[in-house]
Coordinates of C-alpha atoms in Angstrom, one line a residue:
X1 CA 144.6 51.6 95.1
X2 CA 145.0 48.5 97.7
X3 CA 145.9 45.5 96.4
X4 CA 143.7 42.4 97.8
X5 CA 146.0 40.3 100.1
X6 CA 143.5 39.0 102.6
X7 CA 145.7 38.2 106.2
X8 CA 144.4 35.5 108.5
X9 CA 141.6 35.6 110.8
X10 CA 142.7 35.8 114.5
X11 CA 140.1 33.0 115.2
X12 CA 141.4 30.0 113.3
X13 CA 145.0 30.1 113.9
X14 CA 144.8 28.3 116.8
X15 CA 143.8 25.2 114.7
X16 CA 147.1 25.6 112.7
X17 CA 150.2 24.0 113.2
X18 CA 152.8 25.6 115.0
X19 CA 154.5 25.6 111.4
X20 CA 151.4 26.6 109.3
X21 CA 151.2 29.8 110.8
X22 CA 151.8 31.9 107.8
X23 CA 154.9 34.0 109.6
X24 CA 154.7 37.7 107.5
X25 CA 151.1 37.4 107.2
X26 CA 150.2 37.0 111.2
X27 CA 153.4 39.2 112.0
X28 CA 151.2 42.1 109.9
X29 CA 148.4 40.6 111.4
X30 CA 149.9 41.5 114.8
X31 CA 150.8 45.3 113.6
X32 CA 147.7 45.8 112.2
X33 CA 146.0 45.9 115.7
X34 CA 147.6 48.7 116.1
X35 CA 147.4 50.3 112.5
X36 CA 144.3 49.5 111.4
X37 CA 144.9 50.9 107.7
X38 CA 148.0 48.9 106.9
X39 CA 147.9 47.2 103.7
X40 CA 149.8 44.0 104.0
X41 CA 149.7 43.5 100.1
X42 CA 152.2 46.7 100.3
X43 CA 155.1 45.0 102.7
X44 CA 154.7 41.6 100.8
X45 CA 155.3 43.3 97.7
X46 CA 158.1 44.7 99.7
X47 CA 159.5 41.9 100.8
X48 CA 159.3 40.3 97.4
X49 CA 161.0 42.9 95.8
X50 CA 163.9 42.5 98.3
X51 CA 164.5 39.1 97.2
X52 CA 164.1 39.6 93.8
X53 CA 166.8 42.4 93.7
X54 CA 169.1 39.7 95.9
X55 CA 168.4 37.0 92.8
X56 CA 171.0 38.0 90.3
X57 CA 173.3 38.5 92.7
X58 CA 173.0 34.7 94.0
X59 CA 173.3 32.8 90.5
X60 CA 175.5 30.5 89.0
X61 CA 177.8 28.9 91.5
X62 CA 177.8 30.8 94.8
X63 CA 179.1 29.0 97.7
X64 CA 176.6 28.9 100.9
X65 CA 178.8 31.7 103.2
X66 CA 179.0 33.9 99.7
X67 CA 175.2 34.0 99.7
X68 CA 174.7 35.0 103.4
X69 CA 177.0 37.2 103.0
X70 CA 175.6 38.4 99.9
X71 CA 172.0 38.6 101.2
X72 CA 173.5 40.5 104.8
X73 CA 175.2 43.0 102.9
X74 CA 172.4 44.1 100.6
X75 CA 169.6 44.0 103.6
X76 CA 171.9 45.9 106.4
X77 CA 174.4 47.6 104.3
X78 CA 172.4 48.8 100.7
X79 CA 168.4 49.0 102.4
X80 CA 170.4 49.9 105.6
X81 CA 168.1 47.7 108.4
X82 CA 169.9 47.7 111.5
X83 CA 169.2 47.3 115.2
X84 CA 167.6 50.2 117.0
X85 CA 170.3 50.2 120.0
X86 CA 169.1 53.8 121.2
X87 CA 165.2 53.5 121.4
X88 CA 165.4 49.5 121.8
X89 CA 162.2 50.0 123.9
X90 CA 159.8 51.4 121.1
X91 CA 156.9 49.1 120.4
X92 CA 157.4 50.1 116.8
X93 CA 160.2 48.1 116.5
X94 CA 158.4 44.8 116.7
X95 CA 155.6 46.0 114.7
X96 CA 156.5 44.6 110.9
X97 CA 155.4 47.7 109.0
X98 CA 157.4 50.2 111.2
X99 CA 160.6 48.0 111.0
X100 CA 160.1 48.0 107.1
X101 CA 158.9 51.7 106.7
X102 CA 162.3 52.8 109.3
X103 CA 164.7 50.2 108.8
X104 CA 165.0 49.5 112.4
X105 CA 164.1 46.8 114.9
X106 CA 165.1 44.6 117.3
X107 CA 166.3 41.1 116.9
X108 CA 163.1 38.9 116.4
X109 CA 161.5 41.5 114.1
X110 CA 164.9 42.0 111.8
X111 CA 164.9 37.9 112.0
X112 CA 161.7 37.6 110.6
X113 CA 162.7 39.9 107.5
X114 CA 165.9 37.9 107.4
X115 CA 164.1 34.6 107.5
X116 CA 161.3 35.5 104.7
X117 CA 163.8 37.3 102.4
X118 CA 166.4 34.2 102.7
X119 CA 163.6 31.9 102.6
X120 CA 161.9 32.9 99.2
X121 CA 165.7 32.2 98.2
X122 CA 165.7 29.2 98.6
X123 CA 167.7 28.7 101.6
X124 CA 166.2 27.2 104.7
X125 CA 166.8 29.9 107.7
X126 CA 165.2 29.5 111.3
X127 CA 164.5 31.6 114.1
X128 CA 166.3 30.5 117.3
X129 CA 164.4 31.7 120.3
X130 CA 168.0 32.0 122.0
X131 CA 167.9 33.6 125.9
X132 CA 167.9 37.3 125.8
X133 CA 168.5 38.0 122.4
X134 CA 166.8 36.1 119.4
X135 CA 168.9 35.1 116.6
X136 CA 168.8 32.8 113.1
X137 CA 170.2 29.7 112.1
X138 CA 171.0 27.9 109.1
X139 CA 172.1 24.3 108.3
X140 CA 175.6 23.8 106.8
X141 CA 177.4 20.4 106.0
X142 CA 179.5 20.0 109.2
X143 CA 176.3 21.7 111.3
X144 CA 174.9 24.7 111.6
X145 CA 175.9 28.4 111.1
X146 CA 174.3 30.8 113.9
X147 CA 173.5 34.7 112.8
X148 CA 173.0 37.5 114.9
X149 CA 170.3 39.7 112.6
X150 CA 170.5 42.6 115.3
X151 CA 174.4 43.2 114.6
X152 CA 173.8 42.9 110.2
X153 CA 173.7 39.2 110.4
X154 CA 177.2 38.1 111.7
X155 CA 177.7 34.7 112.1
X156 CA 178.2 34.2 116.5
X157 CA 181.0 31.4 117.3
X158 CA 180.1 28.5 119.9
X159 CA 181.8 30.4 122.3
X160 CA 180.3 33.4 122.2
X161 CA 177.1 31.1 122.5
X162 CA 177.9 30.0 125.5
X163 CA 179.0 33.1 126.8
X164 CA 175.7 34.4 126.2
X165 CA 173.8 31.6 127.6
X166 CA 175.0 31.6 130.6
X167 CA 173.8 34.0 133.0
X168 CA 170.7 32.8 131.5
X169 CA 171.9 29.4 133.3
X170 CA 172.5 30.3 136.7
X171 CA 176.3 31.3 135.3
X172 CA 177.4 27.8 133.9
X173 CA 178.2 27.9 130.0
X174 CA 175.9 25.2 128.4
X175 CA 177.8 21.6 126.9
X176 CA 177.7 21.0 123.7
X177 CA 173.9 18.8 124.4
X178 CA 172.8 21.4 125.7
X179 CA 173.6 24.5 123.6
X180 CA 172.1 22.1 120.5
X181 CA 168.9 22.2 122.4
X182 CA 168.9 26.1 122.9
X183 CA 169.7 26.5 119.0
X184 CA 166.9 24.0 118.1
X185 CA 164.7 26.4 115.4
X186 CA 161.6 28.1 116.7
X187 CA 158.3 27.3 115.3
X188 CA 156.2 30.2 113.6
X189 CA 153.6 29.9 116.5
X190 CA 157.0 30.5 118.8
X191 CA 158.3 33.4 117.1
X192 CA 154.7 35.2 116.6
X193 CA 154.1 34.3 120.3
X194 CA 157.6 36.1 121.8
X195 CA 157.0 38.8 119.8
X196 CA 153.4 39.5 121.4
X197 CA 155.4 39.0 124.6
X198 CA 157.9 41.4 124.2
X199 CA 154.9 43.9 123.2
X200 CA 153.0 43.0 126.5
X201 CA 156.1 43.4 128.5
X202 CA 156.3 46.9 127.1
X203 CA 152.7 48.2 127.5
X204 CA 152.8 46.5 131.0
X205 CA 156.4 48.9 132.0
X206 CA 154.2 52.2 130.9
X207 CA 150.6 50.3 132.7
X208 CA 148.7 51.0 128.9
X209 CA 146.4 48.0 130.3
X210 CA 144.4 48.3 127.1
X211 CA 147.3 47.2 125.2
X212 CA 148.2 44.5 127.6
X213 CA 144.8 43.1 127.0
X214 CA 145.1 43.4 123.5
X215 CA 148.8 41.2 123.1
X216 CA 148.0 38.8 125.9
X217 CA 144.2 38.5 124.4
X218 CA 146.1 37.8 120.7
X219 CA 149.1 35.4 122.8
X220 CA 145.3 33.2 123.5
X221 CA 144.4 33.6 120.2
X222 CA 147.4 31.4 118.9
X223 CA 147.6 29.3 122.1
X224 CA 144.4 29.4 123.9
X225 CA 146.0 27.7 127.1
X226 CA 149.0 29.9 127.5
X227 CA 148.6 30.6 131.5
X228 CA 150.6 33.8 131.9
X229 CA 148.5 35.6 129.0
X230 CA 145.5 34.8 130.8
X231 CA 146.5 36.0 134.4
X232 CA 148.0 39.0 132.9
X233 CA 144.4 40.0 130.7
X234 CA 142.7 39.2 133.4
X235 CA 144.9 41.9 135.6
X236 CA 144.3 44.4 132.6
X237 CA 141.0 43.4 132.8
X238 CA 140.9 44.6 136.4
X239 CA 142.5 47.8 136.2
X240 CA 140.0 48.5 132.9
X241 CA 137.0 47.9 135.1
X242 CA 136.3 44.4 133.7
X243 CA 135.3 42.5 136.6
X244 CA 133.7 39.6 135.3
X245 CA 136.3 39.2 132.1
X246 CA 139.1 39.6 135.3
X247 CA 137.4 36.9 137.4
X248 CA 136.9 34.2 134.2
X249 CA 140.2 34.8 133.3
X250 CA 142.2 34.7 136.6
X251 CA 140.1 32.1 137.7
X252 CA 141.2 29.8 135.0
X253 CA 145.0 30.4 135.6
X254 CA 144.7 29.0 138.9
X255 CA 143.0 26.1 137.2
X256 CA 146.4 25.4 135.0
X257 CA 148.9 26.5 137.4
X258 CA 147.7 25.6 140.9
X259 CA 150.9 25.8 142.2
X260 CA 152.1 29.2 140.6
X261 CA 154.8 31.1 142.8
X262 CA 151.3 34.2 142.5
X263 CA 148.8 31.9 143.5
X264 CA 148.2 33.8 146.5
X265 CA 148.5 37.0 145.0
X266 CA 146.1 35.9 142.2
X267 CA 143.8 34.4 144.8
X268 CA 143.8 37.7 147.1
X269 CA 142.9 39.5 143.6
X270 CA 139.8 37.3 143.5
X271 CA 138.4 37.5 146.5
X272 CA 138.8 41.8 146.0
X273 CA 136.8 41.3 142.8
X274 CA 134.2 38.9 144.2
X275 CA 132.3 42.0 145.1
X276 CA 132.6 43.9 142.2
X277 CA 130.4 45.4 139.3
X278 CA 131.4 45.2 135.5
X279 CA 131.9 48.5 134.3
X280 CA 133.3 47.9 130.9
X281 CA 132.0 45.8 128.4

């Protein structure tokens, strides 16, 4: 018997804050594109459970680095989630009920688990949309202490930081302004938004076009101007047979990005469409 746990409706979260996006809920929402009969009510409960177990083990007084480390070892270590380093590629692994169901993902979908269970803790953890490889953050007296969710939550030194932020920086290590500004937290709508990406980059490597349309039409549906998700639905568009949907939606990327380094491309697309017929609906 399902348990009533209604999740958004794709057509008013654009009205939300970048904040008020409810994280879990929209992640599920997100997988349930793709798994129509997923109960959300289930991987709440799940996730609920996880903290409570954790509860216990956090009371009385517990130092802040004996409660991450408590919470890390009983997520990675007792449940066993970890990083899926040999199939890092499978779409599963940023769909929210597939990482729960396997225990495996990659870093923004282990972060979000990380960030709910921690969070209905009480302690405040952030997603950091970090280059290349997503990580968490959490506020400490002197600063802030950085965790790396795909490698069981270790904490990552300033160094190693900048050592990974820079080939992401044409090779020069970021100062201490500027690594502050790559480890500022990510907003719901940010995390929800690169993990659609990271789908969309997927389905576009193996050309499933119907999928592409499907993560760069849900991308619109949390930032309706986001330029890149409508030039690349309205190329899935084309190679569906969706002319007119292809012409509406490349047309209005060259309205936001006139000077895009594929405006010519985009514009040559156009023109071969002019011509053509809808044959999809």
């Amino acid at each position: 018997m399902h348990t009533k746990h209604p999740l958004p409706d794709w057509n008013s979260l654009a009205a939300l804050g970048d904040d008020e996006l409810p994280l879990l809920d929209t992640a599920l929402l997100i997988a349930r594109d793709e798994y129509p009969d997923l109960d959300p009510a289930d991987y709440n409960a799940q996730v609920d459970t996880y903290a409570e177990a954790l509860r216990p083990k956090l009371a009385g007084d517990v130092d802040l680095p004996s409660r991450l480390t408590a919470i890390n070892r009983y997520l990675f270590d007792e449940l066993g989630f970890a990083g899926n380093n040999n199939q890092y590629d499978d779409p599963r692994n940023s769909y929210l009920n597939e990482v729960v169901d396997r225990k495996l993902g990659i870093p923004i979908s282990l972060a979000v688990i990380q960030i709910e269970v921690t969070r209905r803790l009480g302690l405040p953890l952030d997603g950091v949309s970090f280059p290349g490889h997503f990580l968490v953050r959490l506020p400490v007296d002197d600063g802030i202490l950085v965790l790396d969710p795909f490698n069981k939550g270790r904490p990552v030194s300033a160094e190693e930081l900048r050592e990974r932020a820079s080939p992401h920086l044409g090779g020069q290590a970021p100062d201490d302004s500027q690594l502050m500004q790559i480890l500022a937290p990510a907003s719901h709508r940010a995390i929800l938004m690169r993990m659609l990406r990271n789908l969309k980059g997927l389905y576009q490597a193996s050309a499933d076009w119907e999928r592409v349309a499907r993560t760069a039409d849900r991308l619109l549906k949390l930032a309706p101007n986001t330029a890149e998700a409508l030039r690349d639905r309205g190329l899935a568009y084309r190679e569906l047979g969706y002319a007119k949907g292809a012409r509406e939606d490349l047309a209005r990327y060259l309205q936001l990005l006139p000077e895009a380094e594929d405006t010519e491309q985009v514009r040559e697309v156009l023109v071969d469409l002019a011509g053509e017929p809808t044959r999809l609906n």
